[in-house]
mmCIF file of C-alpha atoms in Angstrom:
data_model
loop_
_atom_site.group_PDB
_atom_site.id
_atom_site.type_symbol
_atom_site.label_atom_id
_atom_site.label_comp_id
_atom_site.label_asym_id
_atom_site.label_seq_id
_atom_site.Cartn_x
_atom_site.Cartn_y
_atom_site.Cartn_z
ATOM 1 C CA UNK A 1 17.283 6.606 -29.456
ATOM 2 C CA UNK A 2 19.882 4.715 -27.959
ATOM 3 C CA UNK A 3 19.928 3.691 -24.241
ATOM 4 C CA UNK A 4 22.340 4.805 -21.572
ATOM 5 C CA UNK A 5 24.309 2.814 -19.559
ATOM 6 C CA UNK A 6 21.787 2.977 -16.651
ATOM 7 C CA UNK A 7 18.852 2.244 -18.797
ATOM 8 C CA UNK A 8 20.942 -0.471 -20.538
ATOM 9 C CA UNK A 9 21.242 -2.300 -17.166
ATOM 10 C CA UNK A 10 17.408 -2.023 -16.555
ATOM 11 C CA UNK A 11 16.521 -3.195 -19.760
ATOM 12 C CA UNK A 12 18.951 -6.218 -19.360
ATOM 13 C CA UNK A 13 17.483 -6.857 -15.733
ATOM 14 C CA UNK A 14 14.345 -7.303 -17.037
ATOM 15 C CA UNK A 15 15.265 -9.116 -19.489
ATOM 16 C CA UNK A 16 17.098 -11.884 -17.347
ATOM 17 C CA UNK A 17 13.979 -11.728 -15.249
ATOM 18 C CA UNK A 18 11.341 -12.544 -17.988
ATOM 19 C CA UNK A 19 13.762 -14.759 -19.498
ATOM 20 C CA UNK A 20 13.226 -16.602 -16.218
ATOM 21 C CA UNK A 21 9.424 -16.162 -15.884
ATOM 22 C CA UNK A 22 8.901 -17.080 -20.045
ATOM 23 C CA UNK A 23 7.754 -14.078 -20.477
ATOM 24 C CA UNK A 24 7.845 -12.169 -23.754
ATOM 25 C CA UNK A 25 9.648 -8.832 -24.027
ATOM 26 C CA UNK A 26 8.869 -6.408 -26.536
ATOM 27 C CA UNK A 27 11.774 -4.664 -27.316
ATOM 28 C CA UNK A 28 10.452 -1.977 -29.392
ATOM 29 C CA UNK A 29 8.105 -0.957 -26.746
ATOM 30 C CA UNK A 30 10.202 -1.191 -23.852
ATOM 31 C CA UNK A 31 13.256 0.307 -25.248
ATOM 32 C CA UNK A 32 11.065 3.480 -25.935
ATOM 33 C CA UNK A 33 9.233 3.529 -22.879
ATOM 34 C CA UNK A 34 12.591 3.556 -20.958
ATOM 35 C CA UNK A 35 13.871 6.200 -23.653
ATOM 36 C CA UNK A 36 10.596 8.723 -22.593
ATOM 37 C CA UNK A 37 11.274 8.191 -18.530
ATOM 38 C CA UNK A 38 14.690 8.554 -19.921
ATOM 39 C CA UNK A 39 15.546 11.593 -16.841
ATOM 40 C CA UNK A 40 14.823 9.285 -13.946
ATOM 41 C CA UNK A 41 17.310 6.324 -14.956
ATOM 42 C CA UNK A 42 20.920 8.029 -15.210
ATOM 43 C CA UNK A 43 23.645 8.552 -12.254
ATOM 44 C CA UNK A 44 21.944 12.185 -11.589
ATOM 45 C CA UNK A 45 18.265 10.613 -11.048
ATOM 46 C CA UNK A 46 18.960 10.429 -6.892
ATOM 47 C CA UNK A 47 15.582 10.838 -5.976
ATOM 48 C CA UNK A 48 14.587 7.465 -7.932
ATOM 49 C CA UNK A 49 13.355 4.570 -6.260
ATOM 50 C CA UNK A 50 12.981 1.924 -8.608
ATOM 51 C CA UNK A 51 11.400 -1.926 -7.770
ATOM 52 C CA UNK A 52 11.726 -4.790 -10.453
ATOM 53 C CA UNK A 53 8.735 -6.442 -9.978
ATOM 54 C CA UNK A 54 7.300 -10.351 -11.011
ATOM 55 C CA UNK A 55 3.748 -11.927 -11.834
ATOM 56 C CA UNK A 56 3.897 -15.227 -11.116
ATOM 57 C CA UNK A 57 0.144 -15.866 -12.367
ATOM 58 C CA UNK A 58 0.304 -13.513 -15.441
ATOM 59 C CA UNK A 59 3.574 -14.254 -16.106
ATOM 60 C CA UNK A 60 5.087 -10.999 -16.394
ATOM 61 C CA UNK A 61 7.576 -8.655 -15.376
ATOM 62 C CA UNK A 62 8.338 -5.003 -15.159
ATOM 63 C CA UNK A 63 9.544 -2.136 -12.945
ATOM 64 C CA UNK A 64 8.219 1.020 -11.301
ATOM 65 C CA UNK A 65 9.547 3.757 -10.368
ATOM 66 C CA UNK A 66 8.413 6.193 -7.979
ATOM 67 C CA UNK A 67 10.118 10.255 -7.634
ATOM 68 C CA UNK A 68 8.297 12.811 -5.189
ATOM 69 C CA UNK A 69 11.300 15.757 -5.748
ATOM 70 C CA UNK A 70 10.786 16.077 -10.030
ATOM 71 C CA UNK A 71 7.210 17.858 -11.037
ATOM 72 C CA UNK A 72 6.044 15.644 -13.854
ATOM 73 C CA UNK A 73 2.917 14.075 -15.140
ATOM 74 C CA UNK A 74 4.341 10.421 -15.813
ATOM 75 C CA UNK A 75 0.736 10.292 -18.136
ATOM 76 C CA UNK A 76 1.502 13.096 -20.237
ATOM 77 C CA UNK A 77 4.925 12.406 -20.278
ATOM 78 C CA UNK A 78 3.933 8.876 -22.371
ATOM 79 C CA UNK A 79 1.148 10.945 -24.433
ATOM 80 C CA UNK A 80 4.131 13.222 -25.699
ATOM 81 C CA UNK A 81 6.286 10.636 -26.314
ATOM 82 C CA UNK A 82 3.590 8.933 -28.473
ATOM 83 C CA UNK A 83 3.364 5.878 -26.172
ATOM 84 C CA UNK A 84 -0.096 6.522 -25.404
ATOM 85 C CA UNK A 85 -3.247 8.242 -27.769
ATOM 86 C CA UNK A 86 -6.293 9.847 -26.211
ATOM 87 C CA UNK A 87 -9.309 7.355 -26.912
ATOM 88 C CA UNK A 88 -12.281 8.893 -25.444
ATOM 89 C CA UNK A 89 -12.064 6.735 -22.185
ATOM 90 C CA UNK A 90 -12.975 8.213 -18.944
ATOM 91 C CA UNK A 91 -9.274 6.726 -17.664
ATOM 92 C CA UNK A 92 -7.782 9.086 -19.504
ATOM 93 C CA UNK A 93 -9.202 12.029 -17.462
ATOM 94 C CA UNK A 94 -8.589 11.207 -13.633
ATOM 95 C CA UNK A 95 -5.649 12.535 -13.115
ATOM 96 C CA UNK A 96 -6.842 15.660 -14.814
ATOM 97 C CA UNK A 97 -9.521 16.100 -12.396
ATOM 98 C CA UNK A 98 -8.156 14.230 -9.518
ATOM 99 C CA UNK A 99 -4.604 15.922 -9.257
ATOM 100 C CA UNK A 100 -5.547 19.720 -8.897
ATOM 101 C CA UNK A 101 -7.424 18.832 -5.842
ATOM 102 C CA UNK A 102 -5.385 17.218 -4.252
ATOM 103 C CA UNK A 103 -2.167 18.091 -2.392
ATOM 104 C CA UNK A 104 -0.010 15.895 -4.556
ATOM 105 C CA UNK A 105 3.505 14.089 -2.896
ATOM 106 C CA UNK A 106 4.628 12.442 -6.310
ATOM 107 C CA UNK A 107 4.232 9.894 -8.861
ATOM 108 C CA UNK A 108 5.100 6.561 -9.769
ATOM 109 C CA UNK A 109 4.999 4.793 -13.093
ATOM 110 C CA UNK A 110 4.697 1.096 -14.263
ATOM 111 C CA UNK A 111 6.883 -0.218 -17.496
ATOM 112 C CA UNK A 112 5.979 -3.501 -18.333
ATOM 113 C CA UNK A 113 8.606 -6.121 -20.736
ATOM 114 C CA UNK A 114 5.459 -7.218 -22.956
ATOM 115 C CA UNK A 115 4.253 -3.498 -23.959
ATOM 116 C CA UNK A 116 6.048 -0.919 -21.979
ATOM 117 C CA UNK A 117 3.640 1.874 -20.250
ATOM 118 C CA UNK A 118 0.538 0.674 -18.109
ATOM 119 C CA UNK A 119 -0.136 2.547 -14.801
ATOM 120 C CA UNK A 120 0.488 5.896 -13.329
ATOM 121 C CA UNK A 121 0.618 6.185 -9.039
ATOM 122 C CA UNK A 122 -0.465 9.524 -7.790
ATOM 123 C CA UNK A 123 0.882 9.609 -4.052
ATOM 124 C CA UNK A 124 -1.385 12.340 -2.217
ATOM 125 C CA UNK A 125 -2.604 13.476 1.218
ATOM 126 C CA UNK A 126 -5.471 12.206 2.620
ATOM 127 C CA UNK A 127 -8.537 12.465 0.619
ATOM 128 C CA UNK A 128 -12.176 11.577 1.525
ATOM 129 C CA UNK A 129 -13.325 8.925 -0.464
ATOM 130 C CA UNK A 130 -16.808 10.753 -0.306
ATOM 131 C CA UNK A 131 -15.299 13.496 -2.302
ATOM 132 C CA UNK A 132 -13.214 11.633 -4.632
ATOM 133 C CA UNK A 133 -16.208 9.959 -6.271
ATOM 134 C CA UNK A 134 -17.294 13.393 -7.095
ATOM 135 C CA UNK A 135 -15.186 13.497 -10.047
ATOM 136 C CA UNK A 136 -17.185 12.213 -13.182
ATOM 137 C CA UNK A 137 -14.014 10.279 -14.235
ATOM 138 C CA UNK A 138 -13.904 8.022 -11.303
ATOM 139 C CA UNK A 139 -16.130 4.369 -12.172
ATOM 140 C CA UNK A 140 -19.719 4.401 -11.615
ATOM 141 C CA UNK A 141 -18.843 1.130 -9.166
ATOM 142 C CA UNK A 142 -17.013 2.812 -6.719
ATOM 143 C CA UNK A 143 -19.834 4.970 -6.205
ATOM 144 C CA UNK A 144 -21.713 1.867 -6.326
ATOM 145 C CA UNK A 145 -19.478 0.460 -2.783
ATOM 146 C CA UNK A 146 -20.116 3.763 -0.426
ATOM 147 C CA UNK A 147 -21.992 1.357 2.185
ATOM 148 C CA UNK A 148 -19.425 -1.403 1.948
ATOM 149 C CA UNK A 149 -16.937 1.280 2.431
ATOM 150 C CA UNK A 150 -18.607 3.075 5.251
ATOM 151 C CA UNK A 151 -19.287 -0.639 6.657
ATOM 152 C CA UNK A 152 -15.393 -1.243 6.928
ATOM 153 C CA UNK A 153 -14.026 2.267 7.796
ATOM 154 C CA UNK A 154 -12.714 3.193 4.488
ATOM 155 C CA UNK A 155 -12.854 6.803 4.168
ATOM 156 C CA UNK A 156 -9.950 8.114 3.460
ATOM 157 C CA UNK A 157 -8.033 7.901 -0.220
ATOM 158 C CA UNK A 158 -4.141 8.732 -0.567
ATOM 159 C CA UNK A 159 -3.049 6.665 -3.619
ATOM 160 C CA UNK A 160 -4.335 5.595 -6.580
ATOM 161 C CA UNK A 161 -2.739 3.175 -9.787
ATOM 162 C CA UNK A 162 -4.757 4.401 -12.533
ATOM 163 C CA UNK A 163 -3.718 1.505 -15.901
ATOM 164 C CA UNK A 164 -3.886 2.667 -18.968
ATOM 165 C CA UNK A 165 -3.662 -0.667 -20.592
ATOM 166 C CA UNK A 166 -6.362 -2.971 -19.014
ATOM 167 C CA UNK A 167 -8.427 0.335 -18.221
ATOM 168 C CA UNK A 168 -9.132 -0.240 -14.152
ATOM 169 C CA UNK A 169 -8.179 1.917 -11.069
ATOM 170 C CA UNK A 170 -7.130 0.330 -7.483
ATOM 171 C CA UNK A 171 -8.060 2.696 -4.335
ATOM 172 C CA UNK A 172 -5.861 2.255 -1.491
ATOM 173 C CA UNK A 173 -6.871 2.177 2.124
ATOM 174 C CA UNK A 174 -4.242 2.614 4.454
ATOM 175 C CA UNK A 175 -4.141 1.179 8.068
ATOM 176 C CA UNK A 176 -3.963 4.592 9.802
ATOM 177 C CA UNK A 177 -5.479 6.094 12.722
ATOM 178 C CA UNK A 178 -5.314 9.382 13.820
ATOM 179 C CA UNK A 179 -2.494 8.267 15.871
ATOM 180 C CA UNK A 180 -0.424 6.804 12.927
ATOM 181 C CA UNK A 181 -0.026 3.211 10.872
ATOM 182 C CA UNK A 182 -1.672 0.972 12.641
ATOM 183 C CA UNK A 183 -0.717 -2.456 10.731
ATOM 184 C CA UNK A 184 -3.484 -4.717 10.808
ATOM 185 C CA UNK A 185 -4.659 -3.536 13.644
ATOM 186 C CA UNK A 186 -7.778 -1.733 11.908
ATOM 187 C CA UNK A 187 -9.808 -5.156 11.647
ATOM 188 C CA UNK A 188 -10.212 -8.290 13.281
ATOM 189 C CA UNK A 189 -10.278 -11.977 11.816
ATOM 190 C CA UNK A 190 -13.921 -11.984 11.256
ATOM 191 C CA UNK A 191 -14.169 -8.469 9.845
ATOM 192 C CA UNK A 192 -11.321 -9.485 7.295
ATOM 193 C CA UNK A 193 -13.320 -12.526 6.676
ATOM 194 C CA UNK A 194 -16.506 -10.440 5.849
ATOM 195 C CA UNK A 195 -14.440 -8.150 3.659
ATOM 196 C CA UNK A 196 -14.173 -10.537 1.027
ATOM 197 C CA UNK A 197 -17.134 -12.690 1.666
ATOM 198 C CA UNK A 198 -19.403 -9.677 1.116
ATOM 199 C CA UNK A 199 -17.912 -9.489 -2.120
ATOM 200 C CA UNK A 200 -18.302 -12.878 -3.353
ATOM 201 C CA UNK A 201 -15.009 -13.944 -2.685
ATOM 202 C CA UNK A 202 -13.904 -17.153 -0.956
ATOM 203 C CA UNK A 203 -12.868 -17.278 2.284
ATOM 204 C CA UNK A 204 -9.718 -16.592 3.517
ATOM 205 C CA UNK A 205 -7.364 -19.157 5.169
ATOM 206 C CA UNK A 206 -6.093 -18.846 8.233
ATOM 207 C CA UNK A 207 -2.777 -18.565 6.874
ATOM 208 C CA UNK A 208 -3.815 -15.091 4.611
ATOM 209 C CA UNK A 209 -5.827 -13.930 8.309
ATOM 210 C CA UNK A 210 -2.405 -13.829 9.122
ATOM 211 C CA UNK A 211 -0.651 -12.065 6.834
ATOM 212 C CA UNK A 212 -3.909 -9.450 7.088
ATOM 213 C CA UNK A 213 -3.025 -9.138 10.493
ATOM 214 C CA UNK A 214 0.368 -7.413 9.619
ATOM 215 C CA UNK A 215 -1.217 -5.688 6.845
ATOM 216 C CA UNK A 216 -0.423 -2.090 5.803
ATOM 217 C CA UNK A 217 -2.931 -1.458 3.304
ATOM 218 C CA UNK A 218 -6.360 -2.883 1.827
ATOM 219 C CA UNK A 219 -7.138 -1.822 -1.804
ATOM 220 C CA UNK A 220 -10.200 -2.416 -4.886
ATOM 221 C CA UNK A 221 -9.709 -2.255 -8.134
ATOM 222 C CA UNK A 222 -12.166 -1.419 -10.331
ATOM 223 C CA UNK A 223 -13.206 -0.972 -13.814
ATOM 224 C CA UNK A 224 -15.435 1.149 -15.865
ATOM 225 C CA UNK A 225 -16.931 -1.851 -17.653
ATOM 226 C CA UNK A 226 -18.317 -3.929 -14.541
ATOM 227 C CA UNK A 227 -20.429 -2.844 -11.560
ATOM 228 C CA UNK A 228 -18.292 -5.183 -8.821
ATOM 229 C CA UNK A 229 -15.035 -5.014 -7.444
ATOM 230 C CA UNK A 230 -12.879 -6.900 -9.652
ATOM 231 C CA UNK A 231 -10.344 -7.896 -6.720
ATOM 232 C CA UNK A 232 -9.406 -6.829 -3.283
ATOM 233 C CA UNK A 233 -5.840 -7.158 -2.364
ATOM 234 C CA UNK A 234 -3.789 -6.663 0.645
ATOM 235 C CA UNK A 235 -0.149 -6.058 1.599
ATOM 236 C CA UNK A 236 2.004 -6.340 4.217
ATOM 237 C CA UNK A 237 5.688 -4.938 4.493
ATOM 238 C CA UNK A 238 8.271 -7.706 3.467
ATOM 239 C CA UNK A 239 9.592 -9.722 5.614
ATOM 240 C CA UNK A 240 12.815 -11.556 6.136
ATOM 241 C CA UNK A 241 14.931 -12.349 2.439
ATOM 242 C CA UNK A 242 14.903 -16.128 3.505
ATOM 243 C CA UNK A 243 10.814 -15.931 2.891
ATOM 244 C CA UNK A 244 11.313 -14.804 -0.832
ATOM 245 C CA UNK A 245 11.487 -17.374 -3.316
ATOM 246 C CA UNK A 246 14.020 -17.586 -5.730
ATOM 247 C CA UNK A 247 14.635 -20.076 -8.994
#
């Protein structure tokens, strides 16, 4: 199907982008995948937030989008438009078994230039981590990282990014209190420091202790094939427009 103007403009955005970056677009698969989320990019889509969004190291690009007002199931939206097929793979069921336990807020989805759907972002309340490994969908090595979670205070779950395409699930932790965000403010330089160091990881600089020190969130990702935590990654809210880089 043809584009509309609005999805036109996307699809040229990201094209410019990844033109930039040398990344390869896929037309066929990106023209289709921005066909099937067709309802959230036109001039009546007002509850749309969409980010463009650039991997430096992978060199890609894509965009998300993110609507809490429309009730949809960006997975089975991509299933029905023949974007995805059932294989058999426990990442095909978490949502199913997450979702109606949960008291949702919305969902976000990730459209990649190279081959179009990846990852779905169920926003929810608060959730115990303790009771989301319950569900026989979620990886055996989350279960596996109950002490290190425990050890750091991580108990409570309200977003996931489940991919489709590399087959992994991040966890996010946010810095909140019972009195609200708390940026940062959960964990001091030495307890950041352990944080990755009990995982293998290298140290960080003092440079990232201070960007974890403004930090808004703390989240895993893991994968169904491995028993560790593939990476640990942390964000902060964005600061001025003169610290973004541009080419």
């Amino acid at each position: 199907a043809q584009l509309n103007e609005q999805q036109q403009t996307i699809y040229n955005d990201l094209g410019t982008a990844a033109k930039i970056m040398g990344a390869t677009v896929n037309s066929e698969s990106l023209s289709r995948t921005l066909n099937v989320f067709g309802q959230f990019f036109n001039l009546e889509s007002e509850d749309t937030s969409i980010a463009y969004r650039i991997n430096s190291h992978k060199k890609n690009v894509s965009m998300r989008y993110l609507n809490f007002v429309v009730s949809h199931n960006p997975y089975e939206m991509a299933l029905a438009g023949g974007l995805m097929q059932r294989e058999g793979h426990p990442v095909e069921d978490v949502l199913d078994q997450v979702v109606p336990n949960v008291k949702m807020i919305g969902y976000g989805s990730d459209l990649v230039v190279t081959h179009g759907f990846e990852k779905v972002w169920p926003f929810f309340h608060m959730y115990p981590i303790e009771e989301l490994v319950k569900f026989p969908s979620i990886p055996d090595s989350v279960r596996a990282h109950m002490d290190y979670f425990k050890k750091f205070n991580m108990a409570q779950v309200s977003l996931l990014a489940v991919d489709y395409y590399h087959k992994t699930m991040n966890i996010y932790f946010m810095m909140r209190t019972s009195q609200g965000f708390k940026p940062g403010g959960l964990y001091t330089p030495d307890q950041w420091v352990e944080m990755f160091t009990d995982l293998g990881f290298g140290t960080p600089t003092d440079a990232e202790l201070d960007i974890f020190s403004k930090a808004f969130v703390v989240y895993p990702t893991f994968s169904w094939e491995s028993a560790e935590i593939e990476r640990l990654c942390v964000c902060m809210p964005g600061g001025h427009k003169s610290e973004i880089p541009y080419t």
